[in-house]
mmCIF file of C-alpha atoms and ligand atoms in Angstrom:
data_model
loop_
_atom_site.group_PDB
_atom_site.id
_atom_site.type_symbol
_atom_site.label_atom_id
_atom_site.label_comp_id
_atom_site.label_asym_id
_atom_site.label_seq_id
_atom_site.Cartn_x
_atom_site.Cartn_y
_atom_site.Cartn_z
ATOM 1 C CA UNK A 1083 6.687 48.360 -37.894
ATOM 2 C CA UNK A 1084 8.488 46.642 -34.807
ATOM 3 C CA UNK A 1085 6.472 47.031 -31.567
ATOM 4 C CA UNK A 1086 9.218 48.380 -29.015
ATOM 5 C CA UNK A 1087 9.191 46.185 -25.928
ATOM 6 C CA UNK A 1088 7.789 47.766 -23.009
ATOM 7 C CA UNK A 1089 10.035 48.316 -19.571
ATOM 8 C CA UNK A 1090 8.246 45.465 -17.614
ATOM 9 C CA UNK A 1091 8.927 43.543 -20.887
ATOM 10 C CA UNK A 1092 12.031 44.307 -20.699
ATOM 11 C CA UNK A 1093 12.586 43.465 -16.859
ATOM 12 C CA UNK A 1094 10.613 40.274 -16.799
ATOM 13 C CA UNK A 1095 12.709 39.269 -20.339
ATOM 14 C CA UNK A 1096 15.850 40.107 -18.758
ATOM 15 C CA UNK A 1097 15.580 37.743 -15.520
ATOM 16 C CA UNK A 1098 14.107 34.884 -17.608
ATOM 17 C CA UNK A 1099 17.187 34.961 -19.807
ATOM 18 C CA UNK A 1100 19.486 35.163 -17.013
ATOM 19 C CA UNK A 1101 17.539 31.905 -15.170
ATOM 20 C CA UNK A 1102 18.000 30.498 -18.349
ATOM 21 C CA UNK A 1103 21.659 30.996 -18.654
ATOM 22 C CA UNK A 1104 21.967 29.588 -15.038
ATOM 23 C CA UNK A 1105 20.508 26.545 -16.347
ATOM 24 C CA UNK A 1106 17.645 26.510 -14.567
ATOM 25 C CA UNK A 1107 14.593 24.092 -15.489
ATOM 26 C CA UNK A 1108 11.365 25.600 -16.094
ATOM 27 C CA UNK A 1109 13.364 29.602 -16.272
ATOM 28 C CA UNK A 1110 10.428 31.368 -18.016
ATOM 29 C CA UNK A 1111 7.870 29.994 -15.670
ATOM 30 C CA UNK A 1112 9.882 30.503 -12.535
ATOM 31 C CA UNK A 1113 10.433 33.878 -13.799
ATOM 32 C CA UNK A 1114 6.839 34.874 -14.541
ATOM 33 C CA UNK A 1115 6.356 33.751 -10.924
ATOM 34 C CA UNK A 1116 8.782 35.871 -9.499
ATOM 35 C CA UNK A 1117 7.900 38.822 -11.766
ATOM 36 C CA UNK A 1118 4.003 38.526 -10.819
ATOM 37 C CA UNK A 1119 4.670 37.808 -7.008
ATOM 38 C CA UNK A 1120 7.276 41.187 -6.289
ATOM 39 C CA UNK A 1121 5.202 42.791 -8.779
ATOM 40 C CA UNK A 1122 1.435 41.873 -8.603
ATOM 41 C CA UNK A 1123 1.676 42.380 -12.768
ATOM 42 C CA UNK A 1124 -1.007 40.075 -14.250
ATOM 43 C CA UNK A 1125 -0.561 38.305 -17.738
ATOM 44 C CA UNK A 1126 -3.685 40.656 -18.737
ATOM 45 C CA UNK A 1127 -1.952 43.346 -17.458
ATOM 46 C CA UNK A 1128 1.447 42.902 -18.927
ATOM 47 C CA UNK A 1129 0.319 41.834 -22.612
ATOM 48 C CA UNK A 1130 -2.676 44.248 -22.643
ATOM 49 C CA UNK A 1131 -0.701 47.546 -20.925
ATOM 50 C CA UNK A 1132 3.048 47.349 -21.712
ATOM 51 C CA UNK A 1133 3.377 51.112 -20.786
ATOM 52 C CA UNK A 1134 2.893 50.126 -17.333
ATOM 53 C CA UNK A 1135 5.690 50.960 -15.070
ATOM 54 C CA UNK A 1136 6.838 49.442 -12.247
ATOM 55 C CA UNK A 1137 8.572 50.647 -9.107
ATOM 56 C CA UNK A 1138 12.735 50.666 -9.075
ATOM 57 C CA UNK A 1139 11.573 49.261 -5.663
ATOM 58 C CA UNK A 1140 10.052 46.054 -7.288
ATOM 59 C CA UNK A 1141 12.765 46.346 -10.079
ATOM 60 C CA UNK A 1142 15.896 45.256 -7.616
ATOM 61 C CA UNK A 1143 13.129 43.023 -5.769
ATOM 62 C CA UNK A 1144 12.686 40.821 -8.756
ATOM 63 C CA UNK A 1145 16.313 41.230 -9.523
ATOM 64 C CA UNK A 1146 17.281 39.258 -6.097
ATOM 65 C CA UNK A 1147 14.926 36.949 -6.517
ATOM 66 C CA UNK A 1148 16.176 35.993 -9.577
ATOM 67 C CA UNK A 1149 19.755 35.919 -8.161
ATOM 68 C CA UNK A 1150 18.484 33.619 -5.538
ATOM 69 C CA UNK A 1151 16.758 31.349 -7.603
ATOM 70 C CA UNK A 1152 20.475 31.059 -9.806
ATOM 71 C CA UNK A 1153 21.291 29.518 -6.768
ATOM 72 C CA UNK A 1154 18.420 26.903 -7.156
ATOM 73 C CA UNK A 1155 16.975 28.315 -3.936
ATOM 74 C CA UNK A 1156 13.223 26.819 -4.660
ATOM 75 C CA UNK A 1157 10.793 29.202 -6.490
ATOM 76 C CA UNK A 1158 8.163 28.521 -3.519
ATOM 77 C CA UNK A 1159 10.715 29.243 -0.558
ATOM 78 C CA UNK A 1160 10.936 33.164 -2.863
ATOM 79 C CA UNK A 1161 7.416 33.271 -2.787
ATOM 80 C CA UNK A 1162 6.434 31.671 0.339
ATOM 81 C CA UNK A 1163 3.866 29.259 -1.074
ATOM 82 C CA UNK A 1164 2.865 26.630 -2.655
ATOM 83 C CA UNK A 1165 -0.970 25.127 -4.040
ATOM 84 C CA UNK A 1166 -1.496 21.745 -3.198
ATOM 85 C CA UNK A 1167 -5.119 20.559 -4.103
ATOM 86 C CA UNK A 1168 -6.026 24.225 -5.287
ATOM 87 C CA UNK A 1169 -5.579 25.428 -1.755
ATOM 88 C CA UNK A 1170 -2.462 27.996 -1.641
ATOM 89 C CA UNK A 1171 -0.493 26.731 1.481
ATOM 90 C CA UNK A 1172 2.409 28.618 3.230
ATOM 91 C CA UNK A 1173 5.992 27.323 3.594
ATOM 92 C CA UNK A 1174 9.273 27.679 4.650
ATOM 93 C CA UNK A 1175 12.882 25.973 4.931
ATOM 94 C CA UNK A 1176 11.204 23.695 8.002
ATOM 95 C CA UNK A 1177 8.933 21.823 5.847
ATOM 96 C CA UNK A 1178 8.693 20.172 2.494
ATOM 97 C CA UNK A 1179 7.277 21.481 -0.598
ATOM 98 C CA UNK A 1180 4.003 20.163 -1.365
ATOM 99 C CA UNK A 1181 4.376 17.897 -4.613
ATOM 100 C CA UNK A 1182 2.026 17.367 -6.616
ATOM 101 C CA UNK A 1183 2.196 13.749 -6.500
ATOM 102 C CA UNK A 1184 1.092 13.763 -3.279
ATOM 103 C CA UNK A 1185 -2.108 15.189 -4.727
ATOM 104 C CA UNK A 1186 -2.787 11.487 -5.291
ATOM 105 C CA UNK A 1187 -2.925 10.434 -1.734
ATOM 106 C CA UNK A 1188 -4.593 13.102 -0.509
ATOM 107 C CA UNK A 1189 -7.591 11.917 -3.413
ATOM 108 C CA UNK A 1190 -7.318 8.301 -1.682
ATOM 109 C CA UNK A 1191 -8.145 9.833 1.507
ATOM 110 C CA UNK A 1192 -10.854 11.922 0.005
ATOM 111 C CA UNK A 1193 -12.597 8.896 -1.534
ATOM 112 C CA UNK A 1194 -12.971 7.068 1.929
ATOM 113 C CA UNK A 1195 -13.398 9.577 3.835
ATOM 114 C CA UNK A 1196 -17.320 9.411 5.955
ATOM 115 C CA UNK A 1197 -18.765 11.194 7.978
ATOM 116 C CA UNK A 1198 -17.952 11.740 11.624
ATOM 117 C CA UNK A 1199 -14.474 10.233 10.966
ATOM 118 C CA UNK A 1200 -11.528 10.944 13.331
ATOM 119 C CA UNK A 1201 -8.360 11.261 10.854
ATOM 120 C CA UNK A 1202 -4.633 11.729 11.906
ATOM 121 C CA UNK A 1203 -2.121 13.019 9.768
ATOM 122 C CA UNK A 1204 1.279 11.406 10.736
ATOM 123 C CA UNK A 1205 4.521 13.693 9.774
ATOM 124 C CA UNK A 1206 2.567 16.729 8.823
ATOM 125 C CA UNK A 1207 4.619 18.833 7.770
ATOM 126 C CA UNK A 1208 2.906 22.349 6.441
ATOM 127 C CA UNK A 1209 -0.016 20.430 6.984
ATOM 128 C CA UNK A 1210 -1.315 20.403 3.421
ATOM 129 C CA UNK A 1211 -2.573 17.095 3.249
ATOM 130 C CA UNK A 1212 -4.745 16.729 6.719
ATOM 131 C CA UNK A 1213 -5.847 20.805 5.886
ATOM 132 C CA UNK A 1214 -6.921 19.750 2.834
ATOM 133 C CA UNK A 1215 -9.100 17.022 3.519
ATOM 134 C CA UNK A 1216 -10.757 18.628 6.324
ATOM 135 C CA UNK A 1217 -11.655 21.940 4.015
ATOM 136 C CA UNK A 1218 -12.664 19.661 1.336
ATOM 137 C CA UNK A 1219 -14.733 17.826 3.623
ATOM 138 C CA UNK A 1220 -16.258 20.187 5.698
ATOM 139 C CA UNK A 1221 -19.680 19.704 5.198
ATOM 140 C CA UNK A 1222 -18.564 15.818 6.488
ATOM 141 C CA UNK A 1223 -17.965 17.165 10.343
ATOM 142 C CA UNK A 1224 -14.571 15.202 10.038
ATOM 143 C CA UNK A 1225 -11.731 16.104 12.816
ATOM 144 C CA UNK A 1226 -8.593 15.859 12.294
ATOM 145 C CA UNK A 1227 -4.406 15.687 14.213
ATOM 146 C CA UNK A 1228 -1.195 16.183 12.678
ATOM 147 C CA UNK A 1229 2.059 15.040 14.346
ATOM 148 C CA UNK A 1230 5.276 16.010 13.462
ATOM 149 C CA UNK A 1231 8.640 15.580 15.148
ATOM 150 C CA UNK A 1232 9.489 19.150 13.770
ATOM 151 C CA UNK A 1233 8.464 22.567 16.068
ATOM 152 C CA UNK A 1234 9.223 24.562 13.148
ATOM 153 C CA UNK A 1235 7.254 22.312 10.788
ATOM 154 C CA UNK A 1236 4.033 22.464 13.466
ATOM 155 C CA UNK A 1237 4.486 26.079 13.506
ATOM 156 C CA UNK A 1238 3.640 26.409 9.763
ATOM 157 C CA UNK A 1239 1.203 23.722 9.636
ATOM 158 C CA UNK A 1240 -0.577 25.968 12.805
ATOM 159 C CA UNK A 1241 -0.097 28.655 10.575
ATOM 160 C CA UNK A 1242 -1.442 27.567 7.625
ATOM 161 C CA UNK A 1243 -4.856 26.196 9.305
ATOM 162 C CA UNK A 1244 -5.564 29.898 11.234
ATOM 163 C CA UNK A 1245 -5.266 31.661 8.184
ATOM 164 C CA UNK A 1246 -7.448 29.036 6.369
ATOM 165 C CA UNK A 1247 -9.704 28.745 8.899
ATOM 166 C CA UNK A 1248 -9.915 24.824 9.208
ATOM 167 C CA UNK A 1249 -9.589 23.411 12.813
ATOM 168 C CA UNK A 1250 -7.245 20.979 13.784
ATOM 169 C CA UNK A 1251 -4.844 20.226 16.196
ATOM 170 C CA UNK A 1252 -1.587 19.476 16.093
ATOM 171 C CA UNK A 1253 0.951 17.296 18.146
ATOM 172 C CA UNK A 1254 4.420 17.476 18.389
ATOM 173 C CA UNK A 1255 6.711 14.085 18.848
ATOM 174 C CA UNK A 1256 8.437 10.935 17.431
ATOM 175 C CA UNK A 1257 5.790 9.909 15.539
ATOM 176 C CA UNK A 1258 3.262 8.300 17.935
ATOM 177 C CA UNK A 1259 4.715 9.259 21.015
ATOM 178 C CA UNK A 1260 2.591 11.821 22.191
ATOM 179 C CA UNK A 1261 -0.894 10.392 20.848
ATOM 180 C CA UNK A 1262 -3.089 10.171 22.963
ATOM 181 C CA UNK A 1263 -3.780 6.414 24.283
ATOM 182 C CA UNK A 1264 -6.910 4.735 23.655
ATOM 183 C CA UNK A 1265 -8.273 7.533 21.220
ATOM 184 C CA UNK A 1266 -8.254 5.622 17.890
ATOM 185 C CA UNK A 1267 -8.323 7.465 14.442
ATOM 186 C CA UNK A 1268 -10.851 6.033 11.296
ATOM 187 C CA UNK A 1269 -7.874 7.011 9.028
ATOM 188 C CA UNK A 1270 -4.153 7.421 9.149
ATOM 189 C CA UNK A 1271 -2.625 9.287 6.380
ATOM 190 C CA UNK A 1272 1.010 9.989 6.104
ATOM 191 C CA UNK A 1273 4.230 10.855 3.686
ATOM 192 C CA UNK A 1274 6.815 10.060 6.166
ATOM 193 C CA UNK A 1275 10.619 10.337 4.708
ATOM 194 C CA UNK A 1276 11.094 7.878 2.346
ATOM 195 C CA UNK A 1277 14.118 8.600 0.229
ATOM 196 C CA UNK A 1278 17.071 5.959 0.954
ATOM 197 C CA UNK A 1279 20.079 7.880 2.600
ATOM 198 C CA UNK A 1280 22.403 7.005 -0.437
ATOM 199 C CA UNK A 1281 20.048 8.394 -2.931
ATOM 200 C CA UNK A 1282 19.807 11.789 -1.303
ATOM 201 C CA UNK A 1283 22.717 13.116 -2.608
ATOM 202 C CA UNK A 1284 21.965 12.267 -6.001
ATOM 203 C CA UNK A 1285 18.478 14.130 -5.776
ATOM 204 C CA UNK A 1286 18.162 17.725 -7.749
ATOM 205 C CA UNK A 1287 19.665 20.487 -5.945
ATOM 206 C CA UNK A 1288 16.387 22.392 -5.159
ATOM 207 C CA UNK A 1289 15.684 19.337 -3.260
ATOM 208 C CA UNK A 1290 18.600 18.220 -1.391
ATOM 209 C CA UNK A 1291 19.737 21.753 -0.288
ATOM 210 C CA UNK A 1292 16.933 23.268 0.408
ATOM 211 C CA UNK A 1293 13.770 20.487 1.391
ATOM 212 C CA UNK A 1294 14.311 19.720 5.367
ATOM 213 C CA UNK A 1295 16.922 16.395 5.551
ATOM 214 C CA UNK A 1296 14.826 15.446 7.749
ATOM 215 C CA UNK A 1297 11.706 15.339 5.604
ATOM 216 C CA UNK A 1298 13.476 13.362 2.910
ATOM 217 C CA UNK A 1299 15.645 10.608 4.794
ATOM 218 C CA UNK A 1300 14.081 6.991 5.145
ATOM 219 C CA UNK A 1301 17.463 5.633 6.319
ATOM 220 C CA UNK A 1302 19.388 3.032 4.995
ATOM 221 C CA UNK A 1303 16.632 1.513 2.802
ATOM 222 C CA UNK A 1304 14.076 4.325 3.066
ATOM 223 C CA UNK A 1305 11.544 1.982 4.762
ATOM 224 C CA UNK A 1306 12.319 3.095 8.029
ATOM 225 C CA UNK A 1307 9.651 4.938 8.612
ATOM 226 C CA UNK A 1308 7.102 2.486 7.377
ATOM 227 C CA UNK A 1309 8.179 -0.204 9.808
ATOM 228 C CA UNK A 1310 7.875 2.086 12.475
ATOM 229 C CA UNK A 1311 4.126 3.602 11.449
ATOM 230 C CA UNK A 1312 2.656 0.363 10.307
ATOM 231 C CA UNK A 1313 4.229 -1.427 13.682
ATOM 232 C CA UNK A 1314 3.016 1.486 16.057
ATOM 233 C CA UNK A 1315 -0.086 2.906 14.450
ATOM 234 C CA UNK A 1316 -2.050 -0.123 15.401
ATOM 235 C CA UNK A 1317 -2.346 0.880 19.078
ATOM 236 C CA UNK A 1318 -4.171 4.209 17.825
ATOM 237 C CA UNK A 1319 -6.070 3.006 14.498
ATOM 238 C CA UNK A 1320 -9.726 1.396 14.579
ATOM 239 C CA UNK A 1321 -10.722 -1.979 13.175
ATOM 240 C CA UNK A 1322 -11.552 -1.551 9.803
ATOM 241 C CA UNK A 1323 -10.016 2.363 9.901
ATOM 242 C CA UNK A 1324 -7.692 3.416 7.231
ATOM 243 C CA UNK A 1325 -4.200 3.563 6.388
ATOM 244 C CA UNK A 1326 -2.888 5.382 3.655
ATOM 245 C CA UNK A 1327 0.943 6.128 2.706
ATOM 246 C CA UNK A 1328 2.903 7.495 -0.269
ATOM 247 C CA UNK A 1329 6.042 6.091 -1.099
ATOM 248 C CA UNK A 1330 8.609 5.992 -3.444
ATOM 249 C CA UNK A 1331 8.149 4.676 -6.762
ATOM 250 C CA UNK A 1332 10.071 1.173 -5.747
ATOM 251 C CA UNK A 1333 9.033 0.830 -2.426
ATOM 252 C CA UNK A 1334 5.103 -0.526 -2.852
ATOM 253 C CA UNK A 1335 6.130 -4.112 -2.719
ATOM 254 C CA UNK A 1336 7.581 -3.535 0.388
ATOM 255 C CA UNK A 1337 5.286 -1.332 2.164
ATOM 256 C CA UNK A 1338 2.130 -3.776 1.156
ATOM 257 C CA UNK A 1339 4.249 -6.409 2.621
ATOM 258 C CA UNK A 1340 4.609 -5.035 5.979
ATOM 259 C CA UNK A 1341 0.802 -3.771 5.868
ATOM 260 C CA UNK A 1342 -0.031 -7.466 5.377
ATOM 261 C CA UNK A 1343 1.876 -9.277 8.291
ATOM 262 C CA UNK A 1344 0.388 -6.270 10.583
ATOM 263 C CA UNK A 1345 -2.783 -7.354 10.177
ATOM 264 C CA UNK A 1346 -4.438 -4.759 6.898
ATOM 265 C CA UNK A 1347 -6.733 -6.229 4.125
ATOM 266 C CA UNK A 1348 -8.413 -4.852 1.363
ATOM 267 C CA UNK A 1349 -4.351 -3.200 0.493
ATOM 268 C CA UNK A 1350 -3.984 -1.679 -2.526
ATOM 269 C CA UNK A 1351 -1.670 0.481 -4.817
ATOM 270 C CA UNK A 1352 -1.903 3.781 -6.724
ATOM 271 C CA UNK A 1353 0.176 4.965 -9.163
ATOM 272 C CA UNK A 1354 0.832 8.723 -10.270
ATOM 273 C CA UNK A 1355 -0.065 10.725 -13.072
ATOM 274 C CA UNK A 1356 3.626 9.941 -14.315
ATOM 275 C CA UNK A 1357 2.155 5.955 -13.928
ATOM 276 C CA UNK A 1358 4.566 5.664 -11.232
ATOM 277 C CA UNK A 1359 3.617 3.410 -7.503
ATOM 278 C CA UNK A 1360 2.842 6.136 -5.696
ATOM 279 C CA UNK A 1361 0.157 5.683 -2.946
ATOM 280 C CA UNK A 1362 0.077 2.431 -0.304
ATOM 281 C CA UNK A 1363 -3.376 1.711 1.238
ATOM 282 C CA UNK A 1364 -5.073 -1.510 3.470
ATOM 283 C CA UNK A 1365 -7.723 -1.770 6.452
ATOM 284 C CA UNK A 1366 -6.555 -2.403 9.499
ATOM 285 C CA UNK A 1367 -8.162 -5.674 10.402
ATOM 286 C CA UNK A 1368 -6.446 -7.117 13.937
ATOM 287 C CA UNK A 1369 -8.270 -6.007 16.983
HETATM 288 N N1 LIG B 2380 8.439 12.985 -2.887
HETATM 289 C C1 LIG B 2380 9.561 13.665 -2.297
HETATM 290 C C2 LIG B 2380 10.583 13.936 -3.375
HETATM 291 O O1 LIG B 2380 10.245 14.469 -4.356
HETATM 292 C C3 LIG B 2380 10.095 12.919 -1.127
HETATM 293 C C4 LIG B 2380 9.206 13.098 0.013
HETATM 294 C C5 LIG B 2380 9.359 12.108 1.079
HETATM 295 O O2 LIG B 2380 10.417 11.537 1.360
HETATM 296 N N2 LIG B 2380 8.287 11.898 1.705
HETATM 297 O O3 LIG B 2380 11.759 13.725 -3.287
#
């Protein structure tokens, strides 16, 4: 006997085949999203109680969203968040997505990360990276600073640490302009924008409409950035203290390069679970 499909079967079925149809990568998983976010449906819930009904409400809800992800409007702007080292961060239009690569220098950090250390999070963003280490090292009494040129971005990343509860604070300028002098930091993390301005427009759509421009270009040869940091951190970063960038899978040559004329030993490279270069570190060892 043929099990009839349930309404939310139907419903969730329908908007996966029209993501699909749209050409949309990942449609069935983007729609399960969707469905379970306007919804609140579990997978439990939906395989174990197909008679459950669901709101005409919720019905056009899920309906939009799937119209706006057609338009490859990212799945995490629809549902407002993102998980970035199992922490569920919020986010907007103003900042980048977490990736998941990043994941990998945020475990860099986390392995040199000591006690008592003062660490500064340079082009924050929604503040995922310096949140996360200072939740995952709580117990360490570790403090912590983002800086971001963007308001908007601070206002998430502000956002984001009151409703985690993590302290930090958070500074708003180009780059090191509004540190404070003579208070050095034990680490410097940062994913400044890295992509070269040519390649932009050749990036996927979810990306190059909808990730801030301003998050994603590196100029000319996307190491613009990089000069800058490595050039002006030293001013705020301890002998010995940390500095740890990701970059773009070509760009590790270059970044070690200028990391050694500043004045960092002990550099080294990380690459990503896709074995791409995908994390810069050194020591800062000038005075
Ligand atoms: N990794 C981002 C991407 O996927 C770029 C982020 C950046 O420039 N820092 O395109």
């Amino acid at each position: 006997m043929n099990r009839k499909i349930s309404a939310i079967q139907e419903i969730y079925k329908e908007g996966k085949r029209r993501l699909e149809n749209a050409g949309i990568s990942e449609a069935e998983l983007d729609a399960w999203y969707l469905f379970e976010h306007v919804t609140g449906i579990s997978r439990a819930v939906y395989y174990g109680h197909p008679e459950r009904e669901i709101r005409e409400e919720e019905k056009e809800r899920y309906f939009y969203y799937i119209e706006e992800r057609k338009k490859k409007i990212p799945l995490q702007h629809l549902t407002g968040e993102q998980e970035f080292m199992g922490i569920t961060f919020h986010v907007n239009r103003h900042v980048l997505i977490p990736r998941q690569d990043t994941e990998i220098l945020a475990e860099t950090a986390l392995e040199r990360i000591k006690a008592g250390m003062r660490i500064l999070d340079m082009c924050t963003g929604s503040g995922c990276i310096l949140l996360s280490l200072l939740k995952l090292c709580r117990e360490k009494g570790i403090t912590g600073t983002g800086m971001d040129i963007s308001k908007e971005a601070l206002l998430v990343a502000e956002s984001n640490a009151k409703r985690l509860g993590i302290p930090a604070k958070f500074v708003k300028g180009d780059l090191f302009e509004n540190a404070e002098p003579g208070k050095l930091f034990d680490m410097i993390v940062s994913n400044p924008p890295y992509i070269p301005t040519a390649v932009i427009g050749g990036l996927q759509e979810e990306v190059k409409l909808y990730d801030p421009y301003i998050a994603l270009d590196g100029r000319e040869d996307g190491l613009f950035f990089y000069r800058r940091i490595v050039r002006e951190c030293v001013s705020f970063i301890k002998r010995g203290g940390y500095l740890i960038f990701e970059i773009g899978s070509e760009q590790a040559e270059a970044v070690m390069g200028l990391m050694e004329a500043a004045g960092y030993k002990d550099i080294g490279m990380k690459k990503d679970l896709a074995g791409l270069d995908r994390v810069v570190y050194g020591r800062y060892n000038g005075e």
